[in-house]
Coordinates of C-alpha atoms in Angstrom, one line a residue:
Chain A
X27 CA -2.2 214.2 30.4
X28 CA -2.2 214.7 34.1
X29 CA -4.0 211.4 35.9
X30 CA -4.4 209.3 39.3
X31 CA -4.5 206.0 39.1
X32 CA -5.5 203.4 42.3
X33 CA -4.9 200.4 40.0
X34 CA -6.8 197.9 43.0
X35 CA -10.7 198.6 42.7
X36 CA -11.5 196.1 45.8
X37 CA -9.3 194.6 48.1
X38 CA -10.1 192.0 50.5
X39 CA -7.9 191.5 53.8
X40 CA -8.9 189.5 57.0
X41 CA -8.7 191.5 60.4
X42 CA -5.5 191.6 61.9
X43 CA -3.2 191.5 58.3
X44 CA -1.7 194.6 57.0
X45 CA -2.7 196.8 53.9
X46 CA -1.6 198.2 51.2
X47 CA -3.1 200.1 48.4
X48 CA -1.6 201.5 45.5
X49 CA -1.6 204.8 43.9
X50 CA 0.0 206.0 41.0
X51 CA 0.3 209.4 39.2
X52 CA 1.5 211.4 35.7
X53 CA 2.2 215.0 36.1
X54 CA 5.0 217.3 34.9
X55 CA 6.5 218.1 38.4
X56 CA 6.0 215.9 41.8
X57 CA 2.4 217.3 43.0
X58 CA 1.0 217.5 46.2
X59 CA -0.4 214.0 47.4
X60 CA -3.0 213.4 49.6
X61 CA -5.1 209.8 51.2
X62 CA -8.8 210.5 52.0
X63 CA -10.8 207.6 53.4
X64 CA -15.2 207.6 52.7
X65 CA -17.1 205.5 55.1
X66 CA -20.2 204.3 53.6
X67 CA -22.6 207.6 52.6
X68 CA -20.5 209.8 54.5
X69 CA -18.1 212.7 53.1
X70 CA -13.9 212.1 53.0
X71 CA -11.6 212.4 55.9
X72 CA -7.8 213.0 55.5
X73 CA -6.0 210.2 56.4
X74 CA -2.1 211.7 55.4
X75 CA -0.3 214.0 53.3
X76 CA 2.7 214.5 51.7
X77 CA 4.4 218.2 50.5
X78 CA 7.7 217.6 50.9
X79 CA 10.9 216.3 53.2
X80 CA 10.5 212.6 54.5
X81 CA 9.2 210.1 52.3
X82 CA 7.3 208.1 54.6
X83 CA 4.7 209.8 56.1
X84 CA 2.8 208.8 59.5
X85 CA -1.4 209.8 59.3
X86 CA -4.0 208.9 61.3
X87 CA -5.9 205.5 62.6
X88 CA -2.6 204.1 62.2
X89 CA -2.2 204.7 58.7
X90 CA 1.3 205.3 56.5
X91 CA 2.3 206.0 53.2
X92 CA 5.7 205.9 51.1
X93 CA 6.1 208.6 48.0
X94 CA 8.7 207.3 45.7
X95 CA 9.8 209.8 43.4
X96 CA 11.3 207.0 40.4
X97 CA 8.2 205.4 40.2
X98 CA 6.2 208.6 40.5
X99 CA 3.9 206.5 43.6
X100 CA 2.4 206.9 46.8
X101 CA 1.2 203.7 48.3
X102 CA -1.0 203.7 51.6
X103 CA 0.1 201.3 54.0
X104 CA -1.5 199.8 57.7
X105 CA 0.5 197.1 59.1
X106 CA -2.9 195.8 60.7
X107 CA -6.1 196.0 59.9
X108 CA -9.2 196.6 62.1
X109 CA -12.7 195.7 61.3
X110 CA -13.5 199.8 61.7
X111 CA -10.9 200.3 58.8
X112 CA -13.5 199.1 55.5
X113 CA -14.4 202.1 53.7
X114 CA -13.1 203.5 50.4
X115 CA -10.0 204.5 50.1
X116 CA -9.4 208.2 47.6
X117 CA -5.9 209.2 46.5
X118 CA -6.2 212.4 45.2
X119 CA -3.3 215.0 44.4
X120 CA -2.7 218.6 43.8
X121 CA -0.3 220.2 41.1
X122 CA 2.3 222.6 42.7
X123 CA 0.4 226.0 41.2
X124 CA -1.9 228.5 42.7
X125 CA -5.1 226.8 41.1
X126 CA -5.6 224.7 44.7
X127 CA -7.5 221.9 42.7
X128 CA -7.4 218.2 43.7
X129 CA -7.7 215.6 41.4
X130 CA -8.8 212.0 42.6
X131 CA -8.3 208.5 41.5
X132 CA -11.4 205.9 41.1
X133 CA -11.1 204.8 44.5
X134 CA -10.3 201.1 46.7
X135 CA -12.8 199.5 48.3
X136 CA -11.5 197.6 51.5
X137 CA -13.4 195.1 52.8
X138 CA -12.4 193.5 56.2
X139 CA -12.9 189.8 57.2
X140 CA -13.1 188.2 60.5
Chain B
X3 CA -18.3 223.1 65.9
X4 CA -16.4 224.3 63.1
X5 CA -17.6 222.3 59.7
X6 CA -19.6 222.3 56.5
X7 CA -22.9 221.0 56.5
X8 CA -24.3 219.7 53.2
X9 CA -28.8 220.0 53.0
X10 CA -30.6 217.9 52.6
X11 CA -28.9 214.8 52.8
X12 CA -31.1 213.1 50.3
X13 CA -32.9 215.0 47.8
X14 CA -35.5 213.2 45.0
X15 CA -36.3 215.3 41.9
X16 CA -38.4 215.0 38.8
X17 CA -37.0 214.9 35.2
X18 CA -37.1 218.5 34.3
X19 CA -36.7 220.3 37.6
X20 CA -33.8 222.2 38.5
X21 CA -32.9 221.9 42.4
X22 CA -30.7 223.7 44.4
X23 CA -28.6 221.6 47.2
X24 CA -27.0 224.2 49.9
X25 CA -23.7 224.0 51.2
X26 CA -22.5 225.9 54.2
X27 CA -19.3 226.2 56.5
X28 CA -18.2 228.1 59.4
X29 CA -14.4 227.9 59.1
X30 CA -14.0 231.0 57.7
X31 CA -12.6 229.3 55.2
X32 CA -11.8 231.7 51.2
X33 CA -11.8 228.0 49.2
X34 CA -15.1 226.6 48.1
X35 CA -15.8 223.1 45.5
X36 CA -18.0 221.4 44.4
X37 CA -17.9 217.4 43.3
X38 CA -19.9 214.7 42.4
X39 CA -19.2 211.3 43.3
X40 CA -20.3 208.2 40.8
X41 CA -19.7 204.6 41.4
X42 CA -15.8 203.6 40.4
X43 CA -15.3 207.3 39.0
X44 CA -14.1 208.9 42.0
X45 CA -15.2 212.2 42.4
X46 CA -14.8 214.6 39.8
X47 CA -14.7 218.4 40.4
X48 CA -18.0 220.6 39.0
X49 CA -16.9 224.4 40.4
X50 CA -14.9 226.0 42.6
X51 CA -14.6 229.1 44.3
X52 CA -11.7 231.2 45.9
X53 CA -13.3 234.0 46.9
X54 CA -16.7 235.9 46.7
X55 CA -18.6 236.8 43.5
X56 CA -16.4 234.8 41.6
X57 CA -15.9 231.0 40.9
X58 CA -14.5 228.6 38.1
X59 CA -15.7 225.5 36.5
X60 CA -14.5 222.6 37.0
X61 CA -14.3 219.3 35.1
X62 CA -17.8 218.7 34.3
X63 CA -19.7 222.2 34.9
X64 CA -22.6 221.0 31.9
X65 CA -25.9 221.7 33.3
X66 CA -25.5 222.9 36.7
X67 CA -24.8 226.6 37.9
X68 CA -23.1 227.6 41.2
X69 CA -23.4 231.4 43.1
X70 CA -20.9 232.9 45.8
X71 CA -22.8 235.8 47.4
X72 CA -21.2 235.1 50.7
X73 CA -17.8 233.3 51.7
X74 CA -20.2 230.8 54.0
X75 CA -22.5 229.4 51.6
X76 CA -21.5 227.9 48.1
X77 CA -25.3 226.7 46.8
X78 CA -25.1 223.9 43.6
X79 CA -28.1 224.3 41.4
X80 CA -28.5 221.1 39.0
X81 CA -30.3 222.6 36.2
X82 CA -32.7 220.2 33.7
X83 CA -29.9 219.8 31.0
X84 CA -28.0 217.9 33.4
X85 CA -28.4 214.8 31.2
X86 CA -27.4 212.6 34.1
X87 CA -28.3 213.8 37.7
X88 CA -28.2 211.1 40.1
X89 CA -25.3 210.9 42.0
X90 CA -23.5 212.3 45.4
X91 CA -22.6 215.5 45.9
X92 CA -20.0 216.6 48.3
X93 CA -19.1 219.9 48.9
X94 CA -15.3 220.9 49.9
X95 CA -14.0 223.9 52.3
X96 CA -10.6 225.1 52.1
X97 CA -8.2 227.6 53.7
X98 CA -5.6 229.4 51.0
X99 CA -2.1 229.3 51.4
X100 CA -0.6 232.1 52.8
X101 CA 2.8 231.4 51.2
X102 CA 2.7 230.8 47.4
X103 CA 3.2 227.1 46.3
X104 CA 2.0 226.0 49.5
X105 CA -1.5 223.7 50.2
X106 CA -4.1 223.2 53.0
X107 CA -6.5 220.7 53.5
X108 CA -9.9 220.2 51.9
X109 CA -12.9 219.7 54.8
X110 CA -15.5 217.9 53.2
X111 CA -19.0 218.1 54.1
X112 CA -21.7 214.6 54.4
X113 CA -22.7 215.1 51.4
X114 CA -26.1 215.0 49.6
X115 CA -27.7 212.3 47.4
X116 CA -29.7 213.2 44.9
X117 CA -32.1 210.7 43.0
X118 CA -33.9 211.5 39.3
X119 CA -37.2 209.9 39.8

């Protein structure tokens, strides 16, 4: 069965360390991936995607992520972290067909310490 | 500004009414969805739309309805035999591909919460 999986459900780094939360999926062929970050009872932004060519791909608010193909990953990286950057953190990824659905992990919540 | 706009941003209903929560972008946008957002569940897809008079369900379409009368406004209905109504609901916009196996970006709107008094 097709799934997302953000392994992390809370993750607590102090201000100024870097970041790095996991995401793991199971599909057929390499699907589309996506980061979305929720600040508190708001909607999702996009933070980065990935569709094909370079692995490592730059977003926004400072944000990277790696896709590795072998261990079917894409892992959301910040080398360091600002107080602004708690929220929850969505991977969510689209299979390579014309139904243009996404499909979203559980979610990390960041927390940020002074 | 071009966005969605989710109303109202918190809704309270009593068992056994349906309510309607409205959805609305001006991006000109084919692509419409619907989700709901639980605690530690992420959010899981209810229906979608790709164009007018037509839509799909999703993951978890039981007990609500959807309508597409106009490509601007996608309005969620969450009927009474929705066993489980209280939750966010976020409502997604999105621009089709115009190359196949291709993908935009989903805009998503503020969202509305909705409490089952």
């Amino acid at each position: 069965a097709q799934s997302v999986t953000q392994p992390d459900i809370h993750i607590t780094v102090s201000e100024g360390a870097s970041l790095e939360l996991r995401c793991n999926y199971s599909y057929g062929a390499t699907p589309y991936l996506f980061w979305y970050v929720q600040s508190p009872g708001q909607g999702l932004q996009l933070l980065l995607k990935y569709f094909s060519g370079d692995t490592l791909v730059q977003g926004i608010k400072g944000f990277e992520a790696e896709f590795k193909r072998s261990q079917s990953s894409f892992n959301l990286r910040k080398p360091s972290v600002h107080w602004s950057d708690a929220a929850e953190y969505f991977c969510a990824v689209a299979p390579r067909s014309n139904d243009y659905k996404l499909s979203f992990g559980a979610g990390t919540t960041v927390t940020v310490r002074a | 500004d071009g966005g969605i706009t989710q109303s109202p941003k918190y809704l309270f209903r009593k068992e056994g009414q349906n309510v309607t929560l409205s959805c609305e972008q001006n991006l000109n946008h084919d692509a419409m969805y619907w989700y709901r957002q639980d605690p530690g569940q992420g959010l899981r897809l209810i229906y979608y739309s790709q164009i007018v008079n037509d839509f799909q369900k999703g993951d978890i379409a039981e007990g609500y309805s959807v309508s597409r009368e106009k490509k601007e406004s996608f309005p969620l209905t969450v009927t009474s035999a929705q066993k489980n109504p209280t939750a966010f609901y976020l409502c997604a916009s999105m621009a089709l591909p115009g190359a196949p196996s291709s993908y935009n970006e989903q805009f998503f709107g503020p969202g509305t919460r909705l409490t089952v008094l």
